[in-house]
Tab-separated table of C-alpha atoms in Angstrom:
chain	number	residue	atom	x	y	z
L	22	MET	CA	38.933	19.555	-13.048
L	23	LYS	CA	37.803	15.921	-12.881
L	24	LYS	CA	41.449	14.777	-13.056
L	25	THR	CA	42.370	17.098	-10.164
L	26	VAL	CA	39.538	15.762	-7.983
L	27	PHE	CA	40.563	12.188	-8.776
L	28	ILE	CA	44.213	12.876	-7.858
L	29	LEU	CA	43.211	14.504	-4.568
L	30	PHE	CA	40.964	11.554	-3.711
L	31	LEU	CA	43.771	9.117	-4.558
L	32	LEU	CA	46.265	11.010	-2.378
L	33	LEU	CA	43.826	11.010	0.519
L	34	PHE	CA	43.211	7.294	0.098
L	35	LEU	CA	46.922	6.487	-0.017
L	36	GLY	CA	47.622	8.780	2.912
L	37	PHE	CA	44.995	7.039	5.039
L	38	SER	CA	45.653	3.530	3.813
L	39	ALA	CA	47.685	2.613	6.904
L	40	PHE	CA	44.789	3.204	9.315
L	41	ALA	CA	44.139	0.396	11.746
L	42	GLN	CA	40.846	-1.454	11.776
L	43	TYR	CA	38.504	-1.740	14.759
L	44	GLN	CA	40.756	-3.990	16.787
L	45	LYS	CA	40.130	-6.196	19.804
L	46	ASN	CA	40.779	-4.625	23.241
L	47	SER	CA	40.392	-1.039	21.986
L	48	TRP	CA	37.817	1.582	22.989
L	49	MET	CA	35.498	3.827	21.002
L	50	PHE	CA	33.972	6.983	22.510
L	51	SER	CA	31.441	8.969	20.495
L	52	GLY	CA	29.191	11.983	20.759
L	53	SER	CA	26.447	13.179	18.444
L	54	VAL	CA	23.939	15.983	18.363
L	55	PHE	CA	20.909	17.321	16.527
L	56	VAL	CA	19.722	20.894	17.140
L	57	ASN	CA	16.698	22.633	15.643
L	58	LEU	CA	15.889	26.037	17.144
L	59	GLY	CA	13.704	28.633	15.510
L	60	GLY	CA	10.876	31.106	15.811
L	61	LEU	CA	8.116	32.485	13.645
L	62	ASN	CA	6.063	35.645	13.626
L	63	ILE	CA	2.745	34.698	12.013
L	64	GLU	CA	0.485	37.470	10.736
L	65	THR	CA	-2.916	36.508	9.331
L	66	ARG	CA	-5.102	39.076	7.559
L	67	TYR	CA	-8.822	38.371	7.329
L	68	PRO	CA	-10.871	40.185	4.631
L	69	GLY	CA	-13.795	42.266	5.768
L	70	PRO	CA	-16.210	43.261	6.676
L	71	PRO	CA	-15.047	43.541	9.343
L	72	ALA	CA	-11.381	43.235	8.378
L	73	SER	CA	-8.995	42.032	11.082
L	74	THR	CA	-5.376	41.034	11.580
L	75	LYS	CA	-4.055	38.390	13.966
L	76	GLU	CA	-0.377	38.060	14.929
L	77	ILE	CA	1.376	35.483	17.094
L	78	ASN	CA	4.979	34.818	18.066
L	79	LEU	CA	5.910	31.123	17.913
L	80	ILE	CA	9.167	29.698	19.273
L	81	ALA	CA	10.042	26.014	18.908
L	82	GLY	CA	13.100	23.900	19.536
L	83	ASP	CA	14.480	20.369	19.545
L	84	VAL	CA	17.845	19.421	21.082
L	85	LEU	CA	18.997	15.793	20.823
L	86	VAL	CA	22.312	14.795	22.432
L	87	GLY	CA	23.720	11.287	22.591
L	88	THR	CA	26.884	9.417	23.534
L	89	ARG	CA	27.604	5.823	22.501
L	90	ASN	CA	30.745	4.182	23.888
L	91	THR	CA	32.013	0.652	23.229
L	92	PHE	CA	34.830	-1.789	23.983
L	93	PHE	CA	35.860	-4.092	21.137
L	94	VAL	CA	35.578	-7.637	22.486
L	95	ILE	CA	36.673	-9.006	19.112
L	96	GLU	CA	37.726	-7.249	15.916
L	97	ASN	CA	34.968	-4.948	14.600
L	98	LEU	CA	32.470	-5.889	17.365
L	99	GLY	CA	31.973	-3.367	20.166
L	100	VAL	CA	29.765	-3.576	23.247
L	101	GLY	CA	29.167	-0.697	25.608
L	102	LEU	CA	26.733	1.972	26.809
L	103	ASP	CA	24.179	4.127	24.996
L	104	ILE	CA	22.945	7.377	26.593
L	105	GLN	CA	20.589	9.773	24.811
L	106	THR	CA	18.650	12.881	25.854
L	107	ASP	CA	16.001	14.597	23.724
L	108	ILE	CA	14.402	17.922	24.754
L	109	ILE	CA	11.537	19.363	22.682
L	110	GLY	CA	9.503	22.483	23.337
L	111	ASP	CA	7.370	25.164	21.751
L	112	GLY	CA	5.458	28.177	22.965
L	113	TRP	CA	3.412	30.982	21.518
L	114	GLU	CA	1.593	34.176	22.452
L	115	PRO	CA	-0.670	36.641	20.626
L	116	THR	CA	0.989	39.965	19.725
L	117	GLY	CA	0.037	43.331	18.280
L	118	ASP	CA	-3.671	44.195	18.303
L	119	TYR	CA	-4.451	40.491	18.677
L	120	ALA	CA	-2.885	40.520	22.164
L	121	SER	CA	-5.621	42.849	23.428
L	122	ASP	CA	-8.377	41.119	21.473
L	123	PHE	CA	-7.682	37.487	22.397
L	124	THR	CA	-10.295	35.210	23.935
L	125	TYR	CA	-9.835	32.119	26.111
L	126	GLN	CA	-12.522	29.453	26.011
L	127	TYR	CA	-13.409	28.328	29.525
L	128	ASN	CA	-16.440	26.227	30.481
L	129	GLY	CA	-18.089	26.998	27.155
L	130	GLN	CA	-17.512	30.763	27.451
L	131	ASP	CA	-15.182	32.981	25.429
L	132	LEU	CA	-13.412	35.145	28.004
L	133	ALA	CA	-11.283	38.165	27.090
L	134	VAL	CA	-7.763	37.434	28.358
L	135	ASP	CA	-4.577	39.474	28.839
L	136	ASP	CA	-0.951	38.253	28.833
L	137	TYR	CA	-1.952	34.937	27.267
L	138	LYS	CA	0.869	32.405	26.838
L	139	GLU	CA	0.753	28.742	25.851
L	140	SER	CA	3.567	26.184	25.770
L	141	LEU	CA	4.180	22.474	25.533
L	142	GLY	CA	7.481	20.796	26.385
L	143	SER	CA	8.756	17.255	26.683
L	144	SER	CA	11.997	15.451	27.454
L	145	SER	CA	13.123	11.845	27.187
L	146	VAL	CA	16.198	10.020	28.438
L	147	PHE	CA	17.451	6.598	27.390
L	148	ILE	CA	20.235	4.537	28.952
L	149	GLY	CA	21.176	0.952	28.210
L	150	PRO	CA	23.770	-1.503	26.843
L	151	LEU	CA	24.814	-1.124	23.203
L	152	VAL	CA	26.086	-3.546	20.544
L	153	ARG	CA	27.671	-2.237	17.335
L	154	TYR	CA	29.406	-4.123	14.498
L	155	TYR	CA	31.686	-2.327	12.039
L	156	ILE	CA	31.960	-3.455	8.425
L	157	PRO	CA	35.023	-1.711	6.947
L	158	ILE	CA	34.920	-0.611	3.318
L	159	GLY	CA	38.563	0.008	2.499
L	160	LYS	CA	40.616	1.749	5.177
L	161	ILE	CA	38.641	4.967	5.616
L	162	VAL	CA	34.937	4.165	5.527
L	163	ALA	CA	32.989	1.687	7.636
L	164	ILE	CA	29.287	1.043	7.947
L	165	TYR	CA	27.733	-0.371	11.102
L	166	PRO	CA	24.430	-1.726	12.372
L	167	GLU	CA	23.737	-1.205	16.075
L	168	ALA	CA	21.169	-2.010	18.723
L	169	SER	CA	20.621	-0.955	22.335
L	170	PHE	CA	18.067	-2.032	24.939
L	171	GLY	CA	17.443	-0.363	28.281
L	172	TYR	CA	15.381	2.102	30.310
L	173	ARG	CA	13.510	5.048	28.814
L	174	LEU	CA	12.181	7.967	30.888
L	175	TYR	CA	9.684	10.530	29.553
L	176	GLY	CA	8.305	13.784	30.928
L	177	GLU	CA	5.882	16.368	29.522
L	178	ILE	CA	4.360	19.652	30.664
L	179	ASP	CA	1.327	21.398	29.141
L	180	TYR	CA	1.066	25.038	30.276
L	181	ILE	CA	-1.305	27.985	29.712
L	182	SER	CA	-1.351	31.273	31.633
L	183	GLY	CA	-3.067	34.642	31.454
L	184	LYS	CA	-5.496	37.026	33.144
L	185	ALA	CA	-9.220	36.528	32.603
L	186	GLU	CA	-12.481	37.818	34.097
L	187	PHE	CA	-14.173	34.790	35.616
L	188	ASP	CA	-16.333	37.022	37.846
L	189	PRO	CA	-17.216	40.579	36.675
L	190	ALA	CA	-17.212	41.756	40.282
L	191	LYS	CA	-13.541	40.801	40.745
L	192	GLY	CA	-12.105	41.882	37.408
L	193	LYS	CA	-9.372	40.023	35.585
L	194	GLN	CA	-7.437	37.491	37.674
L	195	LYS	CA	-4.329	35.486	36.884
L	196	PHE	CA	-4.694	31.766	36.154
L	197	GLU	CA	-2.293	28.940	35.297
L	198	TYR	CA	-3.222	25.648	33.670
L	199	ARG	CA	-0.513	23.022	34.260
L	200	LYS	CA	-0.455	19.303	33.553
L	201	TYR	CA	2.547	17.049	34.122
L	202	THR	CA	3.125	13.619	32.602
L	203	LYS	CA	5.802	11.230	33.852
L	204	ALA	CA	6.455	7.752	32.436
L	205	GLY	CA	9.231	5.190	32.359
L	206	GLY	CA	9.978	1.651	31.244
L	207	PHE	CA	11.679	-0.564	28.687
L	208	GLY	CA	12.927	1.014	25.475
L	209	TYR	CA	15.180	0.135	22.557
L	210	ASN	CA	17.040	1.656	19.598
L	211	LEU	CA	17.809	0.002	16.262
L	212	GLY	CA	19.933	1.797	13.721
L	213	ALA	CA	22.806	1.998	11.272
L	214	GLY	CA	25.487	4.491	10.385
L	215	ILE	CA	28.598	5.269	8.427
L	216	ALA	CA	31.951	6.333	9.888
L	217	PHE	CA	34.635	8.262	8.011
L	218	ARG	CA	37.925	7.572	9.769
L	219	LEU	CA	40.191	10.628	9.435
L	220	SER	CA	43.072	9.337	11.569
L	221	GLU	CA	43.994	6.470	13.869
L	222	GLN	CA	42.130	8.154	16.740
L	223	PHE	CA	39.366	10.215	15.132
L	224	ALA	CA	36.350	9.709	12.845
L	225	LEU	CA	33.204	11.503	11.768
L	226	ASP	CA	29.939	9.608	11.584
L	227	VAL	CA	26.345	9.931	10.431
L	228	SER	CA	23.722	7.603	11.868
L	229	ALA	CA	19.987	7.029	11.685
L	230	ARG	CA	17.979	4.971	14.132
L	231	HIS	CA	14.526	4.018	15.251
L	232	GLY	CA	13.641	4.457	18.919
L	233	GLY	CA	10.823	2.297	20.234
L	234	GLY	CA	9.148	0.966	23.334
L	235	MET	CA	5.914	1.246	25.310
L	236	ILE	CA	6.306	2.908	28.704
L	237	LYS	CA	3.749	3.602	31.410
L	238	GLY	CA	3.191	6.469	33.798
L	239	ASP	CA	0.604	9.014	34.899
L	240	THR	CA	-0.585	12.575	34.304
L	241	GLN	CA	-1.409	14.944	37.142
L	242	ASP	CA	-3.208	18.273	37.171
L	243	ASP	CA	-1.331	21.043	39.037
L	244	SER	CA	-3.387	23.992	37.756
L	245	ASP	CA	-3.846	27.181	39.759
L	246	TYR	CA	-7.119	29.053	39.151
L	247	PRO	CA	-8.743	31.701	41.354
L	248	GLU	CA	-11.795	30.674	43.396
L	249	SER	CA	-14.030	32.709	41.099
L	250	ALA	CA	-13.214	30.305	38.223
L	251	ALA	CA	-14.730	27.362	40.144
L	252	TYR	CA	-12.084	25.122	38.569
L	253	THR	CA	-12.040	21.442	39.573
L	254	LYS	CA	-8.722	19.670	39.230
L	255	MET	CA	-8.728	16.404	37.332
L	256	GLU	CA	-7.719	13.327	39.248
L	257	THR	CA	-4.371	11.755	38.355
L	258	TYR	CA	-4.840	9.258	35.536
L	259	ASP	CA	-2.729	6.552	33.889
L	260	THR	CA	-0.850	7.425	30.708
L	261	ASP	CA	0.895	5.127	28.209
L	262	VAL	CA	3.581	6.533	25.908
L	263	LYS	CA	4.448	4.568	22.767
L	264	PHE	CA	7.737	5.539	21.144
L	265	GLY	CA	8.265	5.357	17.395
L	266	THR	CA	10.903	8.005	16.703
L	267	ILE	CA	13.351	8.280	13.804
L	268	ASP	CA	16.527	10.205	14.678
L	269	LEU	CA	19.246	11.379	12.296
L	270	MET	CA	22.468	12.333	14.101
L	271	ILE	CA	25.876	13.697	13.116
L	272	GLY	CA	28.831	13.247	15.447
L	273	PHE	CA	32.383	12.137	16.046
L	274	GLN	CA	34.223	9.047	17.290
L	275	ILE	CA	37.473	8.775	19.253
L	276	TYR	CA	39.444	5.509	19.349
L	277	ILE	CA	41.840	4.556	22.153
L	278	GLY	CA	43.908	1.405	22.405
L	279	ASN	CA	45.372	-0.948	19.853
């Protein structure tokens, strides 16, 4: 078995041994993605007395899509454009008996609430120039450090909705709590990766990188409560967002040119 694996590896190496390196005046186009989508049904049983059960449905997701494209100004050194979008969100709601026995704390009171839903979502976009240097290891594998510097945009929404009785005389009324955050400014990415070149024009790659930067913006309150809630909107306030992300991405590369 070991001999068979070795022979296959040797044939692959010999078959790919004529691959060109990362030559001057050629182009590299790449795309990469990370997706994490899932949901949970959480059921918690509390011992009595009195015994009770609480259930919630939780849905969460993270979609990260990026494209990094370069032109080789000299052999192995590419300069180009880095574009990345990251969308994250989660939401939950009480279910089962817990849905009809859920309370919402408002102004120090625990109010019985129907149709309760809570969610938090954010998105970020980065765009800027990219520098990447390939270090070939043989003819198939290459490792590369890379760096990009540019503009980072961030947005976030915090949302709660339901029906609660703020005034017994008016019964349960619908309310929506909404806060929006928007920020933008200088950002950067520093990372490294490994490319497995499968042909003259195509490669697979795995990369990891750190995204950083301090950007500034503001948060505004766009909540909608009935008059009976006597809700006072918060004034818009300044918000700073400090990035310190670590992203692991799997993708492909296409080479055009020499």
